[in-house]
Amino acid sequence: ETKVIEVDPLNIEEEKIKEAAQAIKEDKTVVFPTETVYGLGANGLSENAVKKIFEAKGRPYDNPLILHVSNVKSFLEYTYISYTLLEKIERLLPGPITFVLKKRGIVPDIVTAGKDTIAIRMPAHPVALKLIEYADVPIAAPSANVSGKPSPTMSEHVLKDMFGKVDYIIIGGKVEFGVESTIIDLTQGKIPIILRPGPIPPEKLKEIFGDITIPEFAYGKTEPDYIKSPGMKYRHYAPNTPVILVEHDDANTMVKKVLEEVKNYKNPIVLCLKEHVDYYKKHNINFDTIGSETNYYEFAVKLFEMLRQYDEKVDAMIIEGIEDKGIGIAVMNRLRKASYKIK
Ligand code: TXA
Ligand code: MG
C-alpha cells in the first residue's frame, strides 16, 4: 500500500512532510523530489530500512547509494574530511553535487556496498531538505526509477515505477535540472576526479578546487573504471526502443546524418534542436524538439522525459546531440550511454 502525498514546493505544508519523516524514522521507504531527479529514500543509518530500497528498485547490492544530508555539519559526522576541504565544498552546498569521501563507521556497509568511501550530498530542494531535517537521520537514496530505466523527473514517472513498491510517494512537481547530480571523488590524491558529470560543470569545480580530472568515461565515450565507480557497470538510462545519437556538428551535417538514419526505420521520431525544425517539417518527418543550441538546461530537463514519453511508441528515437560543455557534458554522457550506436 503506497500513500501518495502532494506538496507545493513553494508553499510546503509542514504536516505532510512530518508524516513522511515519521515514516523514515519507522524504517519505511519514501520517494521524494530533489532538484536533480526524484529519489527513493530510507533511513541511511538503518540496514533494515536501506535493504527495502534495493528490493523496491531491483538494484544489485554491489551498487552503493548516496547519503543525503540537510546540513554541512553532517559531513563531519559521516565522513573523514579536513576543514580546508569542507570549506571548499561548502561553497557548493546545498546543490546538485555529490562528494565521494572516506566514510565513518556509523554508516552501515549496505549503503556503501562494503566500500570504505561514501557518496554524500546535500540537495537544494526545499522538500528534500525538510524531509531529512524532520527525519533527523541522513537519508540513503538512489534515483527513484526501476533499475536500468531513465531517472524520474516528473510525478508520472515515479508513480509508474514506484507505486505499490514503496510506503510513501511525495509528489512535488517537476524537477529543476533533470539529470543526476555531478559526482566527484575526493579520495584519490589531491586532484578531484569527476565520476559522473552533472549540473555543476567542470568550470565551476575548477574555480573551487583548482585542478580537476575529467576521465574519458565521464563523457560516456569509454567504459569507466568499475572499481572507482561501481554503479557504472550497469546499463543506465536505457529505454527499450533503440536510441540513435547523432553527435553535434554544424546544422547541415547533423540534419544529413539524421535523414540517413530515418531511412532505416518504419516509424522513427527525431528529437531535434529548435534551430533545425524547419528542415524536418520540409521533409515531412515525425519530430519533437528537445532543446536548443542556446539553452542546454532545457535539453537536460527534457531528456529523460522524452526518452520515457516515446519509449515503445516508435521504432527508433533519433536524437541530435549538443556540445560537450557545461551541463551539455552531463547530457551527452547520458545520451551516449542510452544509444546503441555511437556516431
Ligand atoms: O542526483 C542524484 O544524485 C540522485 C538524487 C536522488 O540525489 N541520485 C542518484 O543516485 O542519482 P543513484 O544511486 O542513481 O546514482 C548514484 C551513483 C551510482 O552510480 C553509484 O554507483 C555511485 O553513485 N556511488 C555511490 N557510492 C559511491 C562510492 N562510494 N564511490 C563511487 N561511486 C559511488
Ligand atoms: Mg540511478
CSV table of C-alpha atoms and ligand atoms in Angstrom, one decimal:
chain,number,residue,atom,x,y,z
A,1,GLU,CA,0.0,0.0,0.0
A,2,THR,CA,1.6,3.3,-1.2
A,3,LYS,CA,0.5,6.6,0.3
A,4,VAL,CA,0.8,9.5,-2.1
A,5,ILE,CA,1.3,13.0,-0.7
A,6,GLU,CA,1.2,16.1,-2.8
A,7,VAL,CA,3.1,19.2,-1.8
A,8,ASP,CA,3.7,22.5,-3.3
A,9,PRO,CA,7.5,23.2,-3.1
A,10,LEU,CA,6.8,26.9,-2.9
A,11,ASN,CA,4.3,26.6,-0.1
A,12,ILE,CA,5.1,23.5,1.8
A,13,GLU,CA,2.6,22.2,4.3
A,14,GLU,CA,4.8,21.1,7.2
A,15,GLU,CA,2.4,18.5,8.5
A,16,LYS,CA,2.7,16.5,5.3
A,17,ILE,CA,6.5,16.4,5.4
A,18,LYS,CA,6.3,15.5,9.1
A,19,GLU,CA,4.2,12.5,8.3
A,20,ALA,CA,6.7,11.2,5.7
A,21,ALA,CA,9.6,12.0,8.0
A,22,GLN,CA,7.9,9.8,10.7
A,23,ALA,CA,7.8,7.0,8.1
A,24,ILE,CA,11.5,7.4,7.6
A,25,LYS,CA,12.0,7.0,11.3
A,26,GLU,CA,10.0,3.8,11.2
A,27,ASP,CA,12.3,2.3,8.6
A,28,LYS,CA,9.8,2.9,5.7
A,29,THR,CA,10.6,3.9,2.2
A,30,VAL,CA,9.7,7.4,0.9
A,31,VAL,CA,10.1,8.7,-2.7
A,32,PHE,CA,10.8,12.4,-2.6
A,33,PRO,CA,11.7,15.2,-5.1
A,34,THR,CA,15.2,16.7,-5.4
A,35,GLU,CA,16.4,19.4,-7.7
A,36,THR,CA,18.0,16.8,-10.0
A,37,VAL,CA,15.7,13.8,-10.1
A,38,TYR,CA,13.3,12.1,-7.7
A,39,GLY,CA,15.0,9.9,-5.1
A,40,LEU,CA,13.9,6.7,-3.3
A,41,GLY,CA,14.8,7.2,0.3
A,42,ALA,CA,15.1,5.4,3.6
A,43,ASN,CA,16.9,5.8,6.9
A,44,GLY,CA,20.6,5.7,5.9
A,45,LEU,CA,21.7,4.6,9.4
A,46,SER,CA,19.4,1.5,9.3
A,47,GLU,CA,20.4,-1.6,7.5
A,48,ASN,CA,16.9,-2.9,7.6
A,49,ALA,CA,15.5,0.3,6.0
A,50,VAL,CA,18.2,0.5,3.3
A,51,LYS,CA,17.5,-3.1,2.3
A,52,LYS,CA,14.0,-2.1,1.3
A,53,ILE,CA,15.4,0.4,-1.2
A,54,PHE,CA,17.4,-2.3,-3.0
A,55,GLU,CA,14.3,-4.5,-3.1
A,56,ALA,CA,11.9,-1.8,-4.4
A,57,LYS,CA,14.3,-0.8,-7.2
A,58,GLY,CA,15.6,-4.3,-8.1
A,59,ARG,CA,19.1,-2.8,-7.5
A,60,PRO,CA,22.1,-5.0,-7.2
A,61,TYR,CA,23.6,-4.9,-3.7
A,62,ASP,CA,27.1,-4.1,-5.0
A,63,ASN,CA,25.9,-0.7,-6.3
A,64,PRO,CA,26.3,1.8,-3.4
A,65,LEU,CA,23.8,4.6,-2.6
A,66,ILE,CA,24.1,8.3,-2.0
A,67,LEU,CA,23.6,9.5,1.6
A,68,HIS,CA,21.5,12.7,1.6
A,69,VAL,CA,22.0,15.2,4.5
A,70,SER,CA,20.4,18.5,5.3
A,71,ASN,CA,23.4,20.5,6.8
A,72,VAL,CA,27.1,21.0,6.5
A,73,LYS,CA,27.8,19.6,9.9
A,74,SER,CA,26.7,16.1,8.8
A,75,PHE,CA,29.7,15.9,6.5
A,76,LEU,CA,31.8,15.7,9.7
A,77,GLU,CA,29.5,13.1,11.3
A,78,TYR,CA,29.6,10.6,8.4
A,79,THR,CA,32.9,11.2,6.6
A,80,TYR,CA,36.5,12.0,7.4
A,81,ILE,CA,37.1,15.4,5.9
A,82,SER,CA,39.6,18.2,6.7
A,83,TYR,CA,38.3,21.7,7.4
A,84,THR,CA,40.1,23.1,4.4
A,85,LEU,CA,38.3,20.6,2.2
A,86,LEU,CA,35.0,21.3,4.0
A,87,GLU,CA,35.3,25.0,3.4
A,88,LYS,CA,35.7,24.4,-0.3
A,89,ILE,CA,32.8,22.1,-0.7
A,90,GLU,CA,30.6,24.3,1.4
A,91,ARG,CA,30.7,26.8,-1.5
A,92,LEU,CA,28.7,24.2,-3.5
A,93,LEU,CA,26.1,23.4,-0.7
A,94,PRO,CA,23.3,22.8,-0.9
A,95,GLY,CA,23.3,21.8,-4.5
A,96,PRO,CA,23.2,19.2,-7.3
A,97,ILE,CA,26.6,17.7,-6.5
A,98,THR,CA,27.7,14.5,-4.6
A,99,PHE,CA,31.1,14.1,-3.0
A,100,VAL,CA,32.9,10.7,-2.5
A,101,LEU,CA,34.8,10.8,0.8
A,102,LYS,CA,36.2,8.4,3.3
A,103,LYS,CA,33.3,7.0,5.3
A,104,ARG,CA,33.0,6.8,9.1
A,105,GLY,CA,31.9,3.5,10.8
A,106,ILE,CA,28.5,4.8,11.8
A,107,VAL,CA,27.3,4.4,8.2
A,108,PRO,CA,26.2,0.8,7.6
A,109,ASP,CA,28.0,-1.2,5.0
A,110,ILE,CA,24.9,-1.8,3.0
A,111,VAL,CA,24.8,1.9,2.0
A,112,THR,CA,28.3,1.9,0.6
A,113,ALA,CA,28.3,-1.7,-0.7
A,114,GLY,CA,31.1,-2.5,1.7
A,115,LYS,CA,33.4,0.2,0.4
A,116,ASP,CA,35.4,2.4,2.7
A,117,THR,CA,34.2,5.5,0.8
A,118,ILE,CA,30.8,7.2,0.8
A,119,ALA,CA,28.9,9.3,-1.7
A,120,ILE,CA,27.3,12.2,0.2
A,121,ARG,CA,25.1,15.0,-1.0
A,122,MET,CA,23.1,18.0,0.5
A,123,PRO,CA,20.3,18.6,-2.0
A,124,ALA,CA,18.9,22.1,-2.5
A,125,HIS,CA,15.3,21.1,-3.0
A,126,PRO,CA,13.2,22.5,-0.1
A,127,VAL,CA,11.1,19.4,0.2
A,128,ALA,CA,14.2,17.1,0.4
A,129,LEU,CA,15.8,19.3,2.9
A,130,LYS,CA,12.8,19.5,5.2
A,131,LEU,CA,12.2,15.7,4.9
A,132,ILE,CA,15.8,15.0,6.0
A,133,GLU,CA,15.6,17.6,8.8
A,134,TYR,CA,12.4,16.2,10.3
A,135,ALA,CA,13.5,12.6,9.9
A,136,ASP,CA,16.6,13.6,11.9
A,137,VAL,CA,18.7,11.0,10.2
A,138,PRO,CA,20.5,11.0,6.9
A,139,ILE,CA,18.5,9.6,4.0
A,140,ALA,CA,20.1,7.0,1.7
A,141,ALA,CA,18.6,7.3,-1.8
A,142,PRO,CA,19.2,6.3,-5.3
A,143,SER,CA,17.2,7.7,-8.2
A,144,ALA,CA,13.5,6.5,-7.9
A,145,ASN,CA,13.4,4.6,-11.1
A,146,VAL,CA,13.2,0.8,-11.6
A,147,SER,CA,16.9,-0.3,-12.1
A,148,GLY,CA,18.0,0.4,-15.7
A,149,LYS,CA,15.3,2.9,-16.6
A,150,PRO,CA,15.8,6.6,-17.0
A,151,SER,CA,15.7,8.6,-13.8
A,152,PRO,CA,12.3,10.0,-12.9
A,153,THR,CA,11.9,13.8,-13.5
A,154,MET,CA,8.1,14.0,-13.2
A,155,SER,CA,5.4,12.8,-10.9
A,156,GLU,CA,4.1,10.5,-13.6
A,157,HIS,CA,7.4,8.7,-13.8
A,158,VAL,CA,7.6,7.9,-10.0
A,159,LEU,CA,4.0,6.8,-9.9
A,160,LYS,CA,4.6,4.4,-12.8
A,161,ASP,CA,7.8,3.0,-11.5
A,162,MET,CA,7.3,3.0,-7.7
A,163,PHE,CA,3.5,2.9,-6.9
A,164,GLY,CA,2.9,-0.3,-4.9
A,165,LYS,CA,6.6,-0.8,-4.2
A,166,VAL,CA,7.2,1.9,-1.6
A,167,ASP,CA,5.4,3.2,1.5
A,168,TYR,CA,5.2,6.9,0.6
A,169,ILE,CA,5.5,9.0,-2.6
A,170,ILE,CA,5.9,12.7,-2.1
A,171,ILE,CA,4.8,14.5,-5.3
A,172,GLY,CA,6.5,17.9,-5.6
A,173,GLY,CA,6.2,18.8,-9.3
A,174,LYS,CA,8.8,18.8,-12.0
A,175,VAL,CA,12.5,18.8,-11.1
A,176,GLU,CA,14.8,21.7,-11.8
A,177,PHE,CA,17.7,20.1,-13.6
A,178,GLY,CA,16.6,16.7,-14.9
A,179,VAL,CA,20.0,15.0,-14.8
A,180,GLU,CA,21.5,13.4,-11.7
A,181,SER,CA,24.0,15.2,-9.5
A,182,THR,CA,27.6,15.7,-10.5
A,183,ILE,CA,29.7,13.1,-8.6
A,184,ILE,CA,33.3,14.0,-7.7
A,185,ASP,CA,35.7,11.7,-6.0
A,186,LEU,CA,37.9,13.5,-3.4
A,187,THR,CA,39.7,10.4,-2.1
A,188,GLN,CA,42.2,9.8,-4.9
A,189,GLY,CA,45.0,12.1,-4.1
A,190,LYS,CA,44.8,15.9,-4.3
A,191,ILE,CA,43.0,16.3,-7.6
A,192,PRO,CA,39.2,15.7,-7.6
A,193,ILE,CA,38.0,13.3,-10.3
A,194,ILE,CA,34.6,13.6,-12.0
A,195,LEU,CA,32.9,10.2,-11.8
A,196,ARG,CA,29.6,11.4,-13.2
A,197,PRO,CA,29.1,14.8,-14.9
A,198,GLY,CA,26.0,16.7,-13.8
A,199,PRO,CA,24.6,20.1,-13.3
A,200,ILE,CA,27.7,21.5,-11.7
A,201,PRO,CA,30.1,21.9,-14.7
A,202,PRO,CA,33.9,21.4,-14.6
A,203,GLU,CA,34.5,25.1,-14.9
A,204,LYS,CA,32.7,25.7,-11.6
A,205,LEU,CA,34.7,22.9,-10.0
A,206,LYS,CA,38.0,24.3,-11.3
A,207,GLU,CA,37.2,27.7,-9.7
A,208,ILE,CA,37.0,26.0,-6.3
A,209,PHE,CA,39.4,23.1,-6.5
A,210,GLY,CA,41.9,24.4,-9.0
A,211,ASP,CA,42.8,21.4,-11.0
A,212,ILE,CA,40.2,18.7,-11.8
A,213,THR,CA,40.4,15.4,-13.6
A,214,ILE,CA,37.8,14.5,-16.2
A,215,PRO,CA,38.3,10.9,-17.3
A,216,GLU,CA,37.2,9.8,-20.8
A,217,PHE,CA,34.4,7.7,-19.3
A,218,ALA,CA,32.8,10.9,-17.9
A,219,TYR,CA,31.9,11.8,-21.4
A,220,GLY,CA,30.3,8.4,-21.8
A,221,LYS,CA,32.7,7.5,-24.6
A,222,THR,CA,34.5,4.7,-22.9
A,223,GLU,CA,33.8,2.2,-20.2
A,224,PRO,CA,34.6,3.5,-16.7
A,225,ASP,CA,36.9,2.1,-14.0
A,226,TYR,CA,34.4,-0.1,-12.2
A,227,ILE,CA,36.4,-0.2,-9.0
A,228,LYS,CA,36.3,3.5,-8.6
A,229,SER,CA,32.7,3.8,-9.9
A,230,PRO,CA,30.9,0.6,-9.2
A,231,GLY,CA,27.4,1.6,-10.4
A,232,MET,CA,28.6,2.5,-13.8
A,233,LYS,CA,28.9,-1.1,-14.9
A,234,TYR,CA,25.1,-1.4,-15.0
A,235,ARG,CA,23.3,-0.3,-18.1
A,236,HIS,CA,21.7,3.0,-17.5
A,237,TYR,CA,19.3,5.5,-18.9
A,238,ALA,CA,18.1,2.9,-21.5
A,239,PRO,CA,14.6,2.9,-22.9
A,240,ASN,CA,13.5,-0.3,-24.7
A,241,THR,CA,13.3,1.5,-28.1
A,242,PRO,CA,16.7,2.0,-29.8
A,243,VAL,CA,18.2,5.4,-29.3
A,244,ILE,CA,20.4,6.7,-32.2
A,245,LEU,CA,22.6,9.6,-31.3
A,246,VAL,CA,23.9,12.0,-33.9
A,247,GLU,CA,26.9,13.8,-32.4
A,248,HIS,CA,26.8,17.6,-32.5
A,249,ASP,CA,28.1,19.3,-35.7
A,250,ASP,CA,27.0,22.1,-38.0
A,251,ALA,CA,23.3,22.1,-38.9
A,252,ASN,CA,23.7,20.7,-42.4
A,253,THR,CA,25.9,17.8,-41.3
A,254,MET,CA,23.7,16.9,-38.5
A,255,VAL,CA,20.5,17.0,-40.4
A,256,LYS,CA,22.0,15.0,-43.2
A,257,LYS,CA,23.1,12.3,-40.8
A,258,VAL,CA,19.6,12.3,-39.2
A,259,LEU,CA,17.9,11.9,-42.6
A,260,GLU,CA,20.2,8.9,-43.3
A,261,GLU,CA,19.2,7.3,-40.1
A,262,VAL,CA,15.5,8.0,-40.6
A,263,LYS,CA,15.6,5.8,-43.7
A,264,ASN,CA,16.4,2.7,-41.6
A,265,TYR,CA,13.2,2.7,-39.7
A,266,LYS,CA,9.5,2.4,-40.3
A,267,ASN,CA,8.2,4.7,-37.6
A,268,PRO,CA,11.0,6.8,-36.0
A,269,ILE,CA,10.9,10.1,-34.2
A,270,VAL,CA,13.6,12.7,-34.5
A,271,LEU,CA,14.3,14.6,-31.3
A,272,CYS,CA,15.9,17.8,-32.6
A,273,LEU,CA,17.1,21.2,-31.7
A,274,LYS,CA,14.7,24.1,-32.2
A,275,GLU,CA,17.0,25.6,-34.8
A,276,HIS,CA,16.5,22.6,-37.1
A,277,VAL,CA,12.7,22.3,-37.0
A,278,ASP,CA,12.2,23.7,-40.5
A,279,TYR,CA,14.3,21.0,-42.1
A,280,TYR,CA,12.3,18.2,-40.7
A,281,LYS,CA,9.0,20.0,-41.4
A,282,LYS,CA,10.1,20.3,-45.0
A,283,HIS,CA,11.0,16.6,-45.2
A,284,ASN,CA,7.7,15.7,-43.6
A,285,ILE,CA,9.4,13.9,-40.8
A,286,ASN,CA,8.0,13.0,-37.4
A,287,PHE,CA,9.8,15.2,-34.9
A,288,ASP,CA,9.7,16.8,-31.5
A,289,THR,CA,12.0,19.5,-30.1
A,290,ILE,CA,14.2,18.6,-27.1
A,291,GLY,CA,16.1,21.8,-26.7
A,292,SER,CA,18.1,24.5,-28.4
A,293,GLU,CA,21.6,25.5,-29.2
A,294,THR,CA,21.2,28.4,-26.8
A,295,ASN,CA,19.8,26.7,-23.7
A,296,TYR,CA,21.3,23.4,-22.7
A,297,TYR,CA,19.4,23.4,-19.4
A,298,GLU,CA,16.2,23.0,-21.3
A,299,PHE,CA,17.7,20.0,-23.1
A,300,ALA,CA,18.8,18.4,-19.8
A,301,VAL,CA,15.4,18.8,-18.1
A,302,LYS,CA,13.5,17.3,-21.1
A,303,LEU,CA,15.9,14.5,-21.8
A,304,PHE,CA,14.6,11.7,-19.5
A,305,GLU,CA,11.0,12.9,-20.0
A,306,MET,CA,11.4,12.4,-23.8
A,307,LEU,CA,13.1,9.1,-23.5
A,308,ARG,CA,10.2,7.8,-21.4
A,309,GLN,CA,7.5,9.5,-23.5
A,310,TYR,CA,8.5,7.9,-26.8
A,311,ASP,CA,9.7,4.6,-25.4
A,312,GLU,CA,7.8,1.8,-27.2
A,313,LYS,CA,5.7,4.3,-29.2
A,314,VAL,CA,8.1,4.5,-32.1
A,315,ASP,CA,10.7,2.1,-33.5
A,316,ALA,CA,13.6,4.4,-33.0
A,317,MET,CA,14.5,7.7,-31.3
A,318,ILE,CA,17.0,9.6,-33.4
A,319,ILE,CA,18.4,12.3,-31.2
A,320,GLU,CA,20.5,15.4,-32.1
A,321,GLY,CA,23.4,15.8,-29.7
A,322,ILE,CA,24.8,19.0,-28.2
A,323,GLU,CA,28.3,20.2,-27.4
A,324,ASP,CA,30.4,18.7,-24.5
A,325,LYS,CA,30.3,21.9,-22.5
A,326,GLY,CA,28.6,23.0,-19.3
A,327,ILE,CA,25.6,20.8,-18.5
A,328,GLY,CA,26.0,19.5,-22.1
A,329,ILE,CA,28.7,17.1,-20.8
A,330,ALA,CA,26.1,15.5,-18.5
A,331,VAL,CA,23.5,15.3,-21.2
A,332,MET,CA,25.9,13.7,-23.7
A,333,ASN,CA,27.2,11.3,-21.1
A,334,ARG,CA,23.6,10.0,-20.6
A,335,LEU,CA,22.8,10.1,-24.3
A,336,ARG,CA,25.9,8.1,-25.4
A,337,LYS,CA,25.1,5.5,-22.8
A,338,ALA,CA,21.5,5.3,-23.8
A,339,SER,CA,22.3,5.0,-27.5
A,340,TYR,CA,23.0,1.7,-29.3
A,341,LYS,CA,25.4,3.2,-31.8
A,342,ILE,CA,27.9,5.9,-31.1
A,343,LYS,CA,28.4,8.3,-34.0
B,1,TXA,O1,21.0,13.5,-8.3
B,1,TXA,C1,21.3,12.4,-7.8
B,1,TXA,O2,22.4,12.1,-7.5
B,1,TXA,C2,20.1,11.5,-7.5
B,1,TXA,C3,19.2,12.1,-6.4
B,1,TXA,C4,18.1,11.2,-5.9
B,1,TXA,O3,20.0,12.5,-5.3
B,1,TXA,N1,20.6,10.2,-7.0
B,1,TXA,C5,21.2,9.3,-7.8
B,1,TXA,O4,21.6,8.1,-7.2
B,1,TXA,O5,21.4,9.5,-9.0
B,1,TXA,P1,21.9,6.8,-8.0
B,1,TXA,O6,22.0,5.7,-7.0
B,1,TXA,O7,21.0,6.6,-9.1
B,1,TXA,O8,23.4,7.1,-8.5
B,1,TXA,C6,24.5,7.2,-7.6
B,1,TXA,C7,25.7,6.8,-8.2
B,1,TXA,C8,25.8,5.3,-8.6
B,1,TXA,O9,26.3,5.2,-9.9
B,1,TXA,C9,26.8,4.7,-7.6
B,1,TXA,O10,27.5,3.6,-8.1
B,1,TXA,C10,27.7,5.9,-7.3
B,1,TXA,O11,26.8,7.0,-7.3
B,1,TXA,N2,28.3,5.8,-6.0
B,1,TXA,C11,27.7,5.6,-4.8
B,1,TXA,N3,28.6,5.5,-3.8
B,1,TXA,C12,29.8,5.5,-4.4
B,1,TXA,C13,31.1,5.5,-3.9
B,1,TXA,N4,31.4,5.3,-2.6
B,1,TXA,N5,32.1,5.6,-4.8
B,1,TXA,C14,31.9,5.8,-6.1
B,1,TXA,N6,30.6,5.9,-6.6
B,1,TXA,C15,29.6,5.7,-5.8
B,2,MG,MG,20.2,5.9,-10.7
